[in-house]
PDB file of C-alpha atoms in Angstrom:
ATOM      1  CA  UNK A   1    -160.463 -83.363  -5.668  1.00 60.00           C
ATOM      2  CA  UNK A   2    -158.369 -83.793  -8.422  1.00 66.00           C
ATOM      3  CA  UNK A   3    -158.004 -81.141 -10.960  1.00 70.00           C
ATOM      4  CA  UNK A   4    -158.719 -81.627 -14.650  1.00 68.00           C
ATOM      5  CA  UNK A   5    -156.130 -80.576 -17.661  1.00 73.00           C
ATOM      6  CA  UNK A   6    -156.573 -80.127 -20.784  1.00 75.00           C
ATOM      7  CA  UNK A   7    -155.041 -82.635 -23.151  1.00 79.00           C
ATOM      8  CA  UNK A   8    -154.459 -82.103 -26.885  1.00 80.00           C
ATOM      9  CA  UNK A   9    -155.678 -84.690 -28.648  1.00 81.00           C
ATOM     10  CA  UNK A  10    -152.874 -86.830 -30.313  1.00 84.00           C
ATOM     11  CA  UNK A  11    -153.000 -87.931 -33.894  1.00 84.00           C
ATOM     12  CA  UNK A  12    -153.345 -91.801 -34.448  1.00 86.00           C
ATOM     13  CA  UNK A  13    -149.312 -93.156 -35.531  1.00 84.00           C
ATOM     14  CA  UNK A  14    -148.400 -93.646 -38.708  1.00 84.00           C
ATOM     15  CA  UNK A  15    -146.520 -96.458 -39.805  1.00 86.00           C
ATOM     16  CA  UNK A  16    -143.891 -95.172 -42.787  1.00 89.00           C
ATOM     17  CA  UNK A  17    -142.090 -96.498 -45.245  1.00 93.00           C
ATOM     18  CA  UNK A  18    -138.915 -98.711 -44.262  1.00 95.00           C
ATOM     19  CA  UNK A  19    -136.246 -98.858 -46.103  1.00 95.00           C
ATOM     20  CA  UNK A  20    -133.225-101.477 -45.784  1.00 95.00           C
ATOM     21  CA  UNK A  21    -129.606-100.176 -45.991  1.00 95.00           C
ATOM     22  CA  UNK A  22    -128.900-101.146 -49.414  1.00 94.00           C
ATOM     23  CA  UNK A  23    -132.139 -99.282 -50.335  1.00 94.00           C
ATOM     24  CA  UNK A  24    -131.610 -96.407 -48.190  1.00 95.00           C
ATOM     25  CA  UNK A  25    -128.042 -95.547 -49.703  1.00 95.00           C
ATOM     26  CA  UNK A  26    -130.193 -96.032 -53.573  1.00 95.00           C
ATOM     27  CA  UNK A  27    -132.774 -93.282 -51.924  1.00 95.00           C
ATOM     28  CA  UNK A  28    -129.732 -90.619 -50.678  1.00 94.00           C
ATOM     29  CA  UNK A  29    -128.614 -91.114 -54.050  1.00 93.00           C
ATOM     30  CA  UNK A  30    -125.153 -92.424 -52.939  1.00 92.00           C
ATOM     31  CA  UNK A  31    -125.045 -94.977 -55.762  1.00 93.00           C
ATOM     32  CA  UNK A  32    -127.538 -96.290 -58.651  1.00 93.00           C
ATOM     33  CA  UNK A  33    -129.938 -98.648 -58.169  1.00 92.00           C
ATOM     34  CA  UNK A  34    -128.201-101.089 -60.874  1.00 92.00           C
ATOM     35  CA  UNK A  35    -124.820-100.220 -59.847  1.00 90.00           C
ATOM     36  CA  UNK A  36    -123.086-103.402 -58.540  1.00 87.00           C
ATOM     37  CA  UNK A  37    -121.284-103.574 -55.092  1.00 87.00           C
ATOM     38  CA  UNK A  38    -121.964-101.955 -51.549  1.00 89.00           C
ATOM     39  CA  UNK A  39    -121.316 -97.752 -52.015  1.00 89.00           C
ATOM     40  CA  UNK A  40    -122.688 -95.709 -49.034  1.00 92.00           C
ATOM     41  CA  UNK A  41    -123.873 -98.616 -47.153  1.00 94.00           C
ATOM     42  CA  UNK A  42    -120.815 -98.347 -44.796  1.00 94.00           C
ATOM     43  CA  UNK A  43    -121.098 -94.755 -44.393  1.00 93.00           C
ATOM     44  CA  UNK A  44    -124.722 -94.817 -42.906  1.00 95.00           C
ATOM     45  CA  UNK A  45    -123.457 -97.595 -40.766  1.00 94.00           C
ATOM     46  CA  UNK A  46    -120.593 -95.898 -39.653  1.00 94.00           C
ATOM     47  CA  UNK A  47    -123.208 -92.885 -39.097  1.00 93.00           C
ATOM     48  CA  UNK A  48    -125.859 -94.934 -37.124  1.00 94.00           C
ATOM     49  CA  UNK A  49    -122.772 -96.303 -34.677  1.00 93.00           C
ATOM     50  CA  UNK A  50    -121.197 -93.238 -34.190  1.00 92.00           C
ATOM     51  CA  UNK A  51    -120.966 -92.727 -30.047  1.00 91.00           C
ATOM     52  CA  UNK A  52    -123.417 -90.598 -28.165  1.00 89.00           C
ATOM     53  CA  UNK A  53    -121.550 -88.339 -26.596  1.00 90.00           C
ATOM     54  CA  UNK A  54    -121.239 -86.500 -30.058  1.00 81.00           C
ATOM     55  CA  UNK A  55    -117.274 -86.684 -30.122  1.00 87.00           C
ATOM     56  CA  UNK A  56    -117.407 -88.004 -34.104  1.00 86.00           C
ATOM     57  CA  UNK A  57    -121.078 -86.001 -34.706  1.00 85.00           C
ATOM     58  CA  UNK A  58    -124.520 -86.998 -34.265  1.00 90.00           C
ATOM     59  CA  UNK A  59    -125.599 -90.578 -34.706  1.00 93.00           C
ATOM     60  CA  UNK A  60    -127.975 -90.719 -37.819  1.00 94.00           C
ATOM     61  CA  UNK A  61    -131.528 -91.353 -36.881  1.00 94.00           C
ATOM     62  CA  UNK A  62    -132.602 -95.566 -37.384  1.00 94.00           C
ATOM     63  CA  UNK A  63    -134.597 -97.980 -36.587  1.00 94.00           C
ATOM     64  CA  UNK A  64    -133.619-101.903 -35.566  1.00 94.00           C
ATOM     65  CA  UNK A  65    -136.272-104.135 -36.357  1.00 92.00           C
ATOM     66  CA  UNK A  66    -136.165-107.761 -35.956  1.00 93.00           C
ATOM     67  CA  UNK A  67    -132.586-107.611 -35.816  1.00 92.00           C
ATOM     68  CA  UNK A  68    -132.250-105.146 -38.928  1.00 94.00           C
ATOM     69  CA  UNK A  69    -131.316-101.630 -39.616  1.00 96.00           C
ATOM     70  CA  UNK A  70    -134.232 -99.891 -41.000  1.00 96.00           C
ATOM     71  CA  UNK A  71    -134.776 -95.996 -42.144  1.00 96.00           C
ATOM     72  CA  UNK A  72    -137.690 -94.562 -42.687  1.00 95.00           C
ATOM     73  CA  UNK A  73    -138.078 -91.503 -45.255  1.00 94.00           C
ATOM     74  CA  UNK A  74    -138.135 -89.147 -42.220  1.00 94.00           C
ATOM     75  CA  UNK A  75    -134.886 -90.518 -40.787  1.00 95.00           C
ATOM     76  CA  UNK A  76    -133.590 -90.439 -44.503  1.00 95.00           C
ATOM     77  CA  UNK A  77    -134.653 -86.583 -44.733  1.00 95.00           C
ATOM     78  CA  UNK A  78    -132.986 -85.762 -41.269  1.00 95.00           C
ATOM     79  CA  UNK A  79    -129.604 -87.132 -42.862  1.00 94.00           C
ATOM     80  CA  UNK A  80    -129.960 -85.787 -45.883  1.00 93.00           C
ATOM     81  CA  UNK A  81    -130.273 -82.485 -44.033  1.00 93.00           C
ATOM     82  CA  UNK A  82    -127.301 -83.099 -41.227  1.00 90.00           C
ATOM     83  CA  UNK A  83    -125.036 -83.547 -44.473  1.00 85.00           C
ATOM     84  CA  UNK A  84    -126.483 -80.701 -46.911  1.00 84.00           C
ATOM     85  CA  UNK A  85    -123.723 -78.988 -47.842  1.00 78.00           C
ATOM     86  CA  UNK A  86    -120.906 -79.994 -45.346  1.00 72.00           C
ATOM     87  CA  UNK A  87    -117.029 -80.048 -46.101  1.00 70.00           C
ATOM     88  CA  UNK A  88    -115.367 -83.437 -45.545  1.00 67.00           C
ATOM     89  CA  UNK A  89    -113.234 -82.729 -42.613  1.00 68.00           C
ATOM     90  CA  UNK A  90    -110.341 -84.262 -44.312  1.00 69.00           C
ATOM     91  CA  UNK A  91    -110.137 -81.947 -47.271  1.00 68.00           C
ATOM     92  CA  UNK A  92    -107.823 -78.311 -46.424  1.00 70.00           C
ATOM     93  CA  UNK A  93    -107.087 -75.547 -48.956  1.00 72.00           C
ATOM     94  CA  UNK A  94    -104.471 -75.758 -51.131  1.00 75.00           C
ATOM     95  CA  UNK A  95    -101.184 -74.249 -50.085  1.00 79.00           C
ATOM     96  CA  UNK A  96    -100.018 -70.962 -52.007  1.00 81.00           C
ATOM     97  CA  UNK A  97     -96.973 -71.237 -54.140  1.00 81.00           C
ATOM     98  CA  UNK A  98     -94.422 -68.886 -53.309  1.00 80.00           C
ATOM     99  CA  UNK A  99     -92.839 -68.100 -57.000  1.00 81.00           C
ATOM    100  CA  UNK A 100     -88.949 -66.711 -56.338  1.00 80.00           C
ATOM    101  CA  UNK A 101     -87.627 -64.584 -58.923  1.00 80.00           C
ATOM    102  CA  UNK A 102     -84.510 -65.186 -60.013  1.00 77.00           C
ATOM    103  CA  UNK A 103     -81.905 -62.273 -60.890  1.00 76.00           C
ATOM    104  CA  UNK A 104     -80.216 -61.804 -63.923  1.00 73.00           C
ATOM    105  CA  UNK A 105     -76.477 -62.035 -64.060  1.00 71.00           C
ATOM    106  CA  UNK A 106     -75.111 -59.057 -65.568  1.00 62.00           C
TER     107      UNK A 106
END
C-alpha cells in the first residue's frame, strides 16, 4: 500500500515582465533612454555567454524566447546584485612615488 506525503501546495506561475536587451541596459541604468547608440548592451551579452564552468564568473540569469534574449525584472535584480559594488578587475592601485632628496653641494 502506498504511503501518502504531504505536498505543499504550489503557487499558480507568474508570467513577469520581459524586457529586450536594449531595454534591459535602459532599466540597469547603463545608459538613458534617449541616448543614441548601443551602451551596456554588449556587456549583458558578454555576461549571459560567459562559460559555465565559472572561469570568467557567473553567467547572468536570461531567458531566450522565440529566438530572443529576454530579462525579466527578477533576472535584472539578480545582476544588479552580482555587480553591486564590485571593482573592475582591470583597475590596480596606483604605484607610490618614491621622492629622492637631493644633497646640497657645499
Amino acid at each position: 500500500m502506498p504511503v501518502a506525503t504531504k505536498t505543499r501546495p504550489t503557487a499558480p506561475p507568474v508570467l513577469e515582465t520581459f524586457h529586450t536587451v536594449s531595454q534591459a541596459a535602459v532599466r540597469l541604468g547603463l545608459r538613458a533612454p534617449d541616448a543614441p547608440g548601443k551602451v551596456g548592451e554588449k556587456w549583458l551579452r558578454d555576461g549571459v555567454n560567459r562559460p559555465e564552468d565559472g572561469t570568467k564568473g557567473d553567467p547572468f540569469p536570461c531567458h531566450r524566447l522565440a529566438g530572443q534574449l529576454l530579462f525579466s525584472d527578477s533576472d535584472l535584480a539578480a545582476i544588479a546584485a552580482m555587480h553591486r559594488n564590485q571593482r573592475d578587475g582591470r583597475s590596480r592601485p596606483r604605484k607610490r612615488r618614491v621622492y629622492r632628496t637631493v644633497k646640497a653641494a657645499a
